[in-house]
Coordinates of C-alpha atoms in Angstrom, one line a residue:
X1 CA 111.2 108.3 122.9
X2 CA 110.1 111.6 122.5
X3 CA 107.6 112.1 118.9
X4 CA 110.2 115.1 117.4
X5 CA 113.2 112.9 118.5
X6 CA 111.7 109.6 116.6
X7 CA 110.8 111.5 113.9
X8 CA 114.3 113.0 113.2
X9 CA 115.1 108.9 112.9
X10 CA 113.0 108.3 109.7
X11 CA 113.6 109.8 105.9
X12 CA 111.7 112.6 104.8
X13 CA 109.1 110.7 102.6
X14 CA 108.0 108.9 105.5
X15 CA 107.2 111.6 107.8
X16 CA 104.9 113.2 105.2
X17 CA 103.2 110.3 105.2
X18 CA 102.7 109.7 108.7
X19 CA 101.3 113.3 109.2
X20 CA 98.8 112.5 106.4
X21 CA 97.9 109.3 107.7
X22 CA 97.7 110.2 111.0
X23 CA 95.5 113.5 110.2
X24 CA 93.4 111.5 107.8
X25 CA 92.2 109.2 110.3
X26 CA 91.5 111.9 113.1
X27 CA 89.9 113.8 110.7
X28 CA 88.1 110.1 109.7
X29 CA 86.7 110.2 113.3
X30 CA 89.5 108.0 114.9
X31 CA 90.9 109.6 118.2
X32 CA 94.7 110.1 117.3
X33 CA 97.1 112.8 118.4
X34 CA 97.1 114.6 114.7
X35 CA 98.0 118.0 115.8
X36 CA 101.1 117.3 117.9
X37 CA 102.3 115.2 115.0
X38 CA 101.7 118.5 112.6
X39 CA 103.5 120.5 115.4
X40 CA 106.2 118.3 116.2
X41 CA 107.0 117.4 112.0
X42 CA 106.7 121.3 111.6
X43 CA 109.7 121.7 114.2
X44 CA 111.9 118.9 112.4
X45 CA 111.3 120.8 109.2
X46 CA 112.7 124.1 110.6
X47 CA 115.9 122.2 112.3
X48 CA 116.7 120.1 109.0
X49 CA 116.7 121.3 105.3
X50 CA 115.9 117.8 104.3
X51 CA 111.5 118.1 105.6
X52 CA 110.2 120.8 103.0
X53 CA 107.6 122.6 104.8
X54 CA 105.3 123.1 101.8
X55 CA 105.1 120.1 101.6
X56 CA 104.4 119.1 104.7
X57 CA 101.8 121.0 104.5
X58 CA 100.1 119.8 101.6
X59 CA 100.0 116.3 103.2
X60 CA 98.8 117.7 106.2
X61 CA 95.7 119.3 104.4
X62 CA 95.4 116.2 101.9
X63 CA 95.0 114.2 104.7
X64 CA 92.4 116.7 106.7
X65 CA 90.7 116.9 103.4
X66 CA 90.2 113.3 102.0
X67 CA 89.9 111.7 105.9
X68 CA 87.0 114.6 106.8
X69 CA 85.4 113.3 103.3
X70 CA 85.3 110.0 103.8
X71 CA 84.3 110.3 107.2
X72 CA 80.9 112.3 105.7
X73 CA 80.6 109.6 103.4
X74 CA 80.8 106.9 105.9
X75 CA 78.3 109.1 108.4
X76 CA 76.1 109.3 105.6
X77 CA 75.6 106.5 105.2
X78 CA 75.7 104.7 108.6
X79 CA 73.7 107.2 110.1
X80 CA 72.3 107.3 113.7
X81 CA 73.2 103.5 114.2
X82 CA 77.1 104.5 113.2
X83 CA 77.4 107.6 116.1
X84 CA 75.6 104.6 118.9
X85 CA 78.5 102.3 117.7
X86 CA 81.0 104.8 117.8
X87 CA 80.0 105.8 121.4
X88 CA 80.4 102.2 122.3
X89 CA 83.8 101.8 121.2
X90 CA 85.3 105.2 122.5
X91 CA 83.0 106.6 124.8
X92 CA 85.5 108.8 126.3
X93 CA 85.3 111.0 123.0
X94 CA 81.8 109.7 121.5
X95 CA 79.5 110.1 124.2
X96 CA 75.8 111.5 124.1
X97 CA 76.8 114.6 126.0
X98 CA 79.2 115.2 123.2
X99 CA 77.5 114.3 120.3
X100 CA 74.5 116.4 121.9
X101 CA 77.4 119.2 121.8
X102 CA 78.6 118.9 118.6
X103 CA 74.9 118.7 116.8
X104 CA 73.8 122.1 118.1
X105 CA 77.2 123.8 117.2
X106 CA 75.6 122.3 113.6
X107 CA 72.5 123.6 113.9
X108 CA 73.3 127.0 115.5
X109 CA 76.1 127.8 112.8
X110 CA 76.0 124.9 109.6
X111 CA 78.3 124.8 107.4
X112 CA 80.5 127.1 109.5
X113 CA 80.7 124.3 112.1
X114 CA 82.5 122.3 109.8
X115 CA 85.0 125.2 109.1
X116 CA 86.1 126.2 112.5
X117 CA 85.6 122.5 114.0
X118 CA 88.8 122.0 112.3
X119 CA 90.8 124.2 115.2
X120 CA 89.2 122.4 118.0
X121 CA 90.5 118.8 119.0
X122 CA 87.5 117.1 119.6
X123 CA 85.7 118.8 117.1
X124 CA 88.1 118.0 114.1
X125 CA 87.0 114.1 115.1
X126 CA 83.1 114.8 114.8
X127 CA 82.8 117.2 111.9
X128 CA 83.1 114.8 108.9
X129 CA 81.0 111.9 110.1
X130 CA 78.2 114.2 111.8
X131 CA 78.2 116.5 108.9
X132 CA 77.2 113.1 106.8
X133 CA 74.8 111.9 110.1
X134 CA 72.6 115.1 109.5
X135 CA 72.8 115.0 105.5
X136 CA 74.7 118.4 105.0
X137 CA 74.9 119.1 101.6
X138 CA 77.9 117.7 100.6
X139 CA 79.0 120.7 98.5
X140 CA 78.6 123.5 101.8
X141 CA 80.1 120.4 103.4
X142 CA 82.9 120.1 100.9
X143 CA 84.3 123.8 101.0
X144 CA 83.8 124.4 104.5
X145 CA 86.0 121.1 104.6
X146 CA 88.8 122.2 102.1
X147 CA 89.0 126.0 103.2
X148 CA 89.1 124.9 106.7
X149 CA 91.8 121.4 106.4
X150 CA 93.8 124.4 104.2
X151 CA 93.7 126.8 106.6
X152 CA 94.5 125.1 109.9
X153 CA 96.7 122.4 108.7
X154 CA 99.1 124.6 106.1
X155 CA 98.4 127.6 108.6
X156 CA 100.1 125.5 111.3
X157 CA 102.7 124.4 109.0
X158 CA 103.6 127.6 108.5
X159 CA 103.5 129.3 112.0
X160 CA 105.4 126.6 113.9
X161 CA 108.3 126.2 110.6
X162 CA 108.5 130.3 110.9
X163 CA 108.5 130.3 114.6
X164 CA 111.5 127.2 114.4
X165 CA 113.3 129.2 112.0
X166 CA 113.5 132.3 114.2
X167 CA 114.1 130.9 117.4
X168 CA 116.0 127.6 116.4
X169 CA 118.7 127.9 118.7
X170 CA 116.7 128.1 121.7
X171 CA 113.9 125.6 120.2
X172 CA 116.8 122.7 119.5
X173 CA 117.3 122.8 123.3
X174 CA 113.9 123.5 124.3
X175 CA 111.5 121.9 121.3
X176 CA 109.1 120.2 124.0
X177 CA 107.9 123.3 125.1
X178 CA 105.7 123.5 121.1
X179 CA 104.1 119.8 121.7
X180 CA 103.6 121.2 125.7
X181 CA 101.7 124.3 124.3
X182 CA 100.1 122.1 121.6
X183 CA 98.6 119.4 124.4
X184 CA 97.8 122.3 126.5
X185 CA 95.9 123.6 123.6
X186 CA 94.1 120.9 123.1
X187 CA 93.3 120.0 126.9
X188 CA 92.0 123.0 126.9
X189 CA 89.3 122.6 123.8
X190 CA 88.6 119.3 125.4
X191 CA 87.7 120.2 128.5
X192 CA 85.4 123.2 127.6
X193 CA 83.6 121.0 125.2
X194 CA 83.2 118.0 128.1
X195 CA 82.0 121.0 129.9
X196 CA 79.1 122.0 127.2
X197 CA 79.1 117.8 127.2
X198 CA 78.3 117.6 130.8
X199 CA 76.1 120.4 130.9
X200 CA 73.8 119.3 127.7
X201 CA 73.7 115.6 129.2
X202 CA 71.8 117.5 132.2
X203 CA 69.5 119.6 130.3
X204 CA 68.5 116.3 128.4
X205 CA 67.9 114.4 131.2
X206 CA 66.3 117.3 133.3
X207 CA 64.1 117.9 130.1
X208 CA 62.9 114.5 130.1
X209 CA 62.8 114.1 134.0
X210 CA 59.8 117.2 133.3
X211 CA 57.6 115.6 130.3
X212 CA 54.2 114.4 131.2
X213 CA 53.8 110.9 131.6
X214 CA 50.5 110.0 129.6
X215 CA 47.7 109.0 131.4
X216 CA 46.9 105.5 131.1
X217 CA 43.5 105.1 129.5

């Protein structure tokens, strides 16, 4: 069944709490489609008065809040041992390539990682437990992660409900085209950061190819 569709089927409570839930583990570090659930939730709300999109959106950025903190807190204190395990269990989103990627977007730009990591798929899964991996302060940490769940989950809210309420005749027959754009979005981020993956993984491995191997004494 198609995600809008299935949502129209359950009450209004229940639908804010699936976009929380379901954004609160991504942002956790679980790979889960949280953004086409914002974007397809955001579409019901602008085809039925009963989905209030503010509120909406403050589950959306409860959830990208609280699942980004406990995923710092968990990082924190799991440490190096936690991102091995995790690139064990999905190593299609966890590998070292990635992880490489992800730790010098925190080096080159801190606390701003955090921040704009939320508007990049596979990002928005790594920024809460690496942040606690490489002991960020958990106060840059903290508004970096409230500015930014804010921004990008209320922002989306409100673009996609504004965009629904303009065009609502033509969305009701064509609504697939947002979750289309919104996994093309995201296909996109992916791919350019398996690119950086890929291409990190390389250097590593060329690096290490080069080291002088100690003479034995």
């Amino acid at each position: 069944m198609h995600v809008q569709e299935w949502l129209d089927t359950v009450p209004a409570a229940a639908v804010y709490a699936l976009v929380g839930l379901v954004i609160g583990l991504e942002s956790l570090g679980i790979p889960l489609p949280g953004e086409i659930i914002l974007v397809s939730s955001a579409l019901l709300a602008s085809q039925h008065g009963e989905i209030d999109p503010v509120i909406l959106g403050a589950c959306a950025s409860a959830g990208a809040i609280i699942g980004d903190s406990i995923g710092y807190a968990i990082g924190r204190k799991g440490g190096r041992p936690l991102l091995a395990w995790l690139g064990r269990k999905f190593p299609k989103h966890f590998s070292e390539g990635h992880i490489a990627t992800a730790e010098r977007s925190f080096e080159k730009w801190g606390m701003w990682a955090v921040f704009f990591g939320r508007f990049v798929a596979l990002l928005r899964i790594f920024a809460g437990p690496l942040a606690g991996v490489l002991r960020m302060p958990y106060w840059k940490f903290l508004i970096a992660n409230v500015f930014g769940g804010i921004l990008w989950a209320g922002g989306t809210t409100a673009v996609i409900y504004y965009v629904g309420i303009v065009a609502e005749s033509w969305l009701k027959r064509f609504s697939w085209l947002g979750l289309v754009a919104a996994v093309l979005i995201g296909l996109t981020s992916m791919l350019v950061l398996k690119r950086k993956a890929k291409k990190a993984t390389t250097e590593r491995q060329t690096a290490a190819e080069r080291e002088p191997v100690p003479a034995a004494e």
